[in-house]
Amino acid sequence: MSDRYPVADLADLPEDLRERILAEQEKAGFVPEVFLMFGRRPAEWRAFFAYHDALMEREGSNLSKADKEMIIVTISGQNNCQFCVVAHGAILRIVKKDPYIADQVAVSHHKAELTPRERAICDFATKVNLRSDELGDADFAALHEHGLDDEDAWDIAAITALFGLSNRLANATDMRPNAEFYAMGRTPRQK
């Protein structure tokens, strides 16, 4: 982690941020570094996580949590964002119950073991991420073939855009994944 952008101290954050971070810590068992990095600027933290929650928890979407995490890992790999590949890769492994999927998708969704529907989602996200100016009717039609509508395309584009922002900030600030993320979802939990 760079000394240029030290993370915020949890004790110094506004109450609303501290409450949300402590809730995440309760759920995960640790505080993801991204919360403290964004905590340096509370107004931006609130805006980022409000949009994050609006997209990732939106009801009525045909995209599952696994689909959304797959989008994040796909484009984070393309953007060489170590933090997001590792952190969201952990979440993807857990929600898909597949210890290999995140590594495959981060390197190349074309070589990953995906369904045709999942591949179409990743293809669309990739085009939004790398060549959004080239999007056309055929790209939307490819989603429609898999039961995804224009609102789902919006979700894919919005998730791609938000995490494109996140990838760039993580890279610019040299944000590193918490060590806990690396092992999550790799082996079945002991009962």
CSV table of C-alpha atoms in Angstrom, one decimal:
chain,number,residue,atom,x,y,z
A,1,MET,CA,0.0,0.0,0.0
A,2,SER,CA,1.3,3.4,-0.9
A,3,ASP,CA,2.1,6.0,1.8
A,4,ARG,CA,0.6,8.6,-0.6
A,5,TYR,CA,-2.9,7.7,0.3
A,6,PRO,CA,-3.1,6.3,3.9
A,7,VAL,CA,-6.4,4.6,4.8
A,8,ALA,CA,-8.8,6.2,7.2
A,9,ASP,CA,-8.8,5.2,10.8
A,10,LEU,CA,-12.1,3.5,11.6
A,11,ALA,CA,-12.4,5.5,14.9
A,12,ASP,CA,-12.2,8.8,13.1
A,13,LEU,CA,-14.9,8.1,10.5
A,14,PRO,CA,-18.4,9.5,10.7
A,15,GLU,CA,-20.9,7.3,12.6
A,16,ASP,CA,-22.8,6.2,9.5
A,17,LEU,CA,-19.7,5.0,7.8
A,18,ARG,CA,-18.4,3.3,10.9
A,19,GLU,CA,-21.7,1.5,11.4
A,20,ARG,CA,-21.6,0.1,7.8
A,21,ILE,CA,-18.0,-0.9,8.1
A,22,LEU,CA,-18.5,-2.7,11.4
A,23,ALA,CA,-21.5,-4.5,9.8
A,24,GLU,CA,-19.2,-5.7,7.0
A,25,GLN,CA,-16.6,-6.7,9.5
A,26,GLU,CA,-19.2,-8.7,11.4
A,27,LYS,CA,-20.3,-10.5,8.1
A,28,ALA,CA,-16.8,-11.1,6.7
A,29,GLY,CA,-14.7,-11.4,9.8
A,30,PHE,CA,-12.4,-8.5,8.7
A,31,VAL,CA,-12.6,-5.0,7.4
A,32,PRO,CA,-12.1,-4.9,3.6
A,33,GLU,CA,-9.4,-2.3,2.8
A,34,VAL,CA,-11.7,-0.6,0.2
A,35,PHE,CA,-13.9,0.7,3.0
A,36,LEU,CA,-11.0,2.4,4.7
A,37,MET,CA,-9.5,3.7,1.5
A,38,PHE,CA,-12.7,5.3,0.4
A,39,GLY,CA,-13.3,6.5,4.0
A,40,ARG,CA,-10.6,9.1,3.4
A,41,ARG,CA,-13.4,11.1,1.7
A,42,PRO,CA,-16.7,10.4,3.4
A,43,ALA,CA,-18.9,12.1,0.9
A,44,GLU,CA,-17.4,10.1,-2.0
A,45,TRP,CA,-17.6,6.9,0.2
A,46,ARG,CA,-21.4,7.5,0.6
A,47,ALA,CA,-21.9,8.2,-3.1
A,48,PHE,CA,-19.9,5.2,-4.3
A,49,PHE,CA,-21.5,2.7,-1.9
A,50,ALA,CA,-25.0,4.1,-2.5
A,51,TYR,CA,-24.6,3.5,-6.2
A,52,HIS,CA,-22.9,0.1,-5.5
A,53,ASP,CA,-25.9,-1.0,-3.3
A,54,ALA,CA,-28.4,0.3,-5.8
A,55,LEU,CA,-26.8,-1.8,-8.6
A,56,MET,CA,-25.8,-4.9,-6.7
A,57,GLU,CA,-29.0,-5.2,-4.6
A,58,ARG,CA,-31.5,-4.1,-7.2
A,59,GLU,CA,-34.6,-6.1,-7.2
A,60,GLY,CA,-36.3,-7.1,-10.4
A,61,SER,CA,-33.1,-7.8,-12.3
A,62,ASN,CA,-32.5,-11.0,-14.3
A,63,LEU,CA,-28.9,-10.9,-13.1
A,64,SER,CA,-28.0,-13.0,-10.1
A,65,LYS,CA,-25.4,-12.1,-7.5
A,66,ALA,CA,-23.1,-14.5,-9.2
A,67,ASP,CA,-23.7,-12.8,-12.6
A,68,LYS,CA,-22.9,-9.4,-11.1
A,69,GLU,CA,-19.7,-10.7,-9.4
A,70,MET,CA,-18.7,-12.4,-12.7
A,71,ILE,CA,-19.0,-9.0,-14.5
A,72,ILE,CA,-16.8,-7.4,-11.9
A,73,VAL,CA,-14.1,-10.1,-12.0
A,74,THR,CA,-14.2,-10.1,-15.8
A,75,ILE,CA,-13.6,-6.4,-16.3
A,76,SER,CA,-11.3,-6.1,-13.3
A,77,GLY,CA,-9.0,-8.7,-14.9
A,78,GLN,CA,-9.1,-6.6,-18.1
A,79,ASN,CA,-8.2,-3.5,-16.1
A,80,ASN,CA,-5.4,-5.3,-14.2
A,81,CYS,CA,-7.0,-4.4,-10.9
A,82,GLN,CA,-5.5,-6.7,-8.3
A,83,PHE,CA,-7.7,-5.6,-5.5
A,84,CYS,CA,-11.0,-6.2,-7.3
A,85,VAL,CA,-9.9,-9.4,-9.0
A,86,VAL,CA,-8.9,-10.9,-5.6
A,87,ALA,CA,-11.7,-9.5,-3.5
A,88,HIS,CA,-14.6,-10.0,-5.9
A,89,GLY,CA,-13.0,-13.3,-7.1
A,90,ALA,CA,-13.5,-14.5,-3.5
A,91,ILE,CA,-17.2,-13.5,-3.6
A,92,LEU,CA,-17.7,-15.1,-7.0
A,93,ARG,CA,-16.1,-18.4,-5.8
A,94,ILE,CA,-18.4,-18.4,-2.8
A,95,VAL,CA,-21.7,-17.5,-4.6
A,96,LYS,CA,-21.0,-19.9,-7.5
A,97,LYS,CA,-19.6,-22.6,-5.1
A,98,ASP,CA,-16.8,-23.0,-7.7
A,99,PRO,CA,-13.2,-22.7,-6.5
A,100,TYR,CA,-11.9,-22.2,-10.1
A,101,ILE,CA,-14.3,-19.8,-11.8
A,102,ALA,CA,-12.9,-16.5,-10.6
A,103,ASP,CA,-9.3,-17.3,-11.8
A,104,GLN,CA,-10.7,-18.5,-15.2
A,105,VAL,CA,-12.8,-15.4,-15.7
A,106,ALA,CA,-10.2,-13.0,-14.5
A,107,VAL,CA,-7.7,-14.3,-17.1
A,108,SER,CA,-10.2,-14.7,-20.0
A,109,HIS,CA,-13.9,-15.3,-19.9
A,110,HIS,CA,-13.5,-16.9,-23.4
A,111,LYS,CA,-11.6,-19.8,-21.9
A,112,ALA,CA,-13.7,-20.0,-18.7
A,113,GLU,CA,-16.2,-22.8,-18.1
A,114,LEU,CA,-19.3,-20.6,-18.6
A,115,THR,CA,-22.8,-21.2,-19.8
A,116,PRO,CA,-23.7,-19.5,-23.1
A,117,ARG,CA,-25.8,-17.0,-21.1
A,118,GLU,CA,-22.8,-16.2,-18.8
A,119,ARG,CA,-20.6,-15.8,-21.8
A,120,ALA,CA,-23.0,-13.3,-23.4
A,121,ILE,CA,-23.0,-11.3,-20.2
A,122,CYS,CA,-19.2,-11.2,-20.1
A,123,ASP,CA,-19.0,-10.4,-23.8
A,124,PHE,CA,-21.4,-7.4,-23.3
A,125,ALA,CA,-19.5,-6.2,-20.2
A,126,THR,CA,-16.2,-6.5,-22.0
A,127,LYS,CA,-17.4,-4.4,-24.9
A,128,VAL,CA,-18.7,-1.8,-22.4
A,129,ASN,CA,-15.4,-1.8,-20.7
A,130,LEU,CA,-13.1,-1.7,-23.7
A,131,ARG,CA,-15.1,-0.4,-26.7
A,132,SER,CA,-18.3,1.1,-25.5
A,133,ASP,CA,-18.4,3.4,-28.5
A,134,GLU,CA,-18.9,0.3,-30.7
A,135,LEU,CA,-22.0,-1.0,-28.9
A,136,GLY,CA,-24.9,-1.7,-31.3
A,137,ASP,CA,-28.1,-3.5,-31.8
A,138,ALA,CA,-26.3,-6.9,-32.3
A,139,ASP,CA,-24.8,-6.6,-28.8
A,140,PHE,CA,-28.2,-6.2,-27.2
A,141,ALA,CA,-29.7,-8.9,-29.4
A,142,ALA,CA,-27.0,-11.3,-28.1
A,143,LEU,CA,-28.3,-10.7,-24.6
A,144,HIS,CA,-31.9,-11.0,-25.6
A,145,GLU,CA,-31.2,-14.5,-27.0
A,146,HIS,CA,-30.5,-15.6,-23.4
A,147,GLY,CA,-33.6,-14.0,-21.8
A,148,LEU,CA,-31.9,-10.8,-20.8
A,149,ASP,CA,-33.7,-7.5,-21.6
A,150,ASP,CA,-32.6,-3.9,-22.1
A,151,GLU,CA,-32.8,-3.2,-18.3
A,152,ASP,CA,-30.4,-6.1,-17.7
A,153,ALA,CA,-28.1,-4.6,-20.4
A,154,TRP,CA,-28.3,-1.3,-18.4
A,155,ASP,CA,-27.3,-3.2,-15.2
A,156,ILE,CA,-24.4,-4.8,-17.0
A,157,ALA,CA,-23.2,-1.5,-18.3
A,158,ALA,CA,-23.7,0.3,-15.0
A,159,ILE,CA,-21.8,-2.4,-13.0
A,160,THR,CA,-19.0,-2.3,-15.6
A,161,ALA,CA,-18.8,1.5,-15.4
A,162,LEU,CA,-18.9,1.6,-11.6
A,163,PHE,CA,-16.2,-1.0,-11.2
A,164,GLY,CA,-14.2,0.6,-14.0
A,165,LEU,CA,-14.1,3.6,-11.7
A,166,SER,CA,-13.2,1.4,-8.7
A,167,ASN,CA,-10.5,-0.4,-10.7
A,168,ARG,CA,-8.8,2.9,-11.6
A,169,LEU,CA,-8.9,4.3,-8.1
A,170,ALA,CA,-7.7,1.0,-6.6
A,171,ASN,CA,-4.8,1.0,-9.1
A,172,ALA,CA,-4.0,4.7,-8.6
A,173,THR,CA,-4.0,4.3,-4.8
A,174,ASP,CA,-2.1,1.0,-4.8
A,175,MET,CA,-4.9,-0.6,-2.9
A,176,ARG,CA,-4.1,-4.2,-1.9
A,177,PRO,CA,-6.5,-7.0,-1.2
A,178,ASN,CA,-6.8,-8.2,2.4
A,179,ALA,CA,-5.0,-11.5,2.9
A,180,GLU,CA,-8.3,-13.1,3.9
A,181,PHE,CA,-9.7,-12.8,0.4
A,182,TYR,CA,-7.1,-15.1,-1.2
A,183,ALA,CA,-8.3,-18.2,0.5
A,184,MET,CA,-12.1,-17.5,0.5
A,185,GLY,CA,-14.1,-20.0,-1.5
A,186,ARG,CA,-11.2,-22.1,-2.5
A,187,THR,CA,-12.0,-25.1,-0.3
A,188,PRO,CA,-15.3,-26.2,1.1
A,189,ARG,CA,-16.1,-24.9,4.6
A,190,GLN,CA,-15.6,-27.4,7.4
A,191,LYS,CA,-18.9,-28.2,9.2
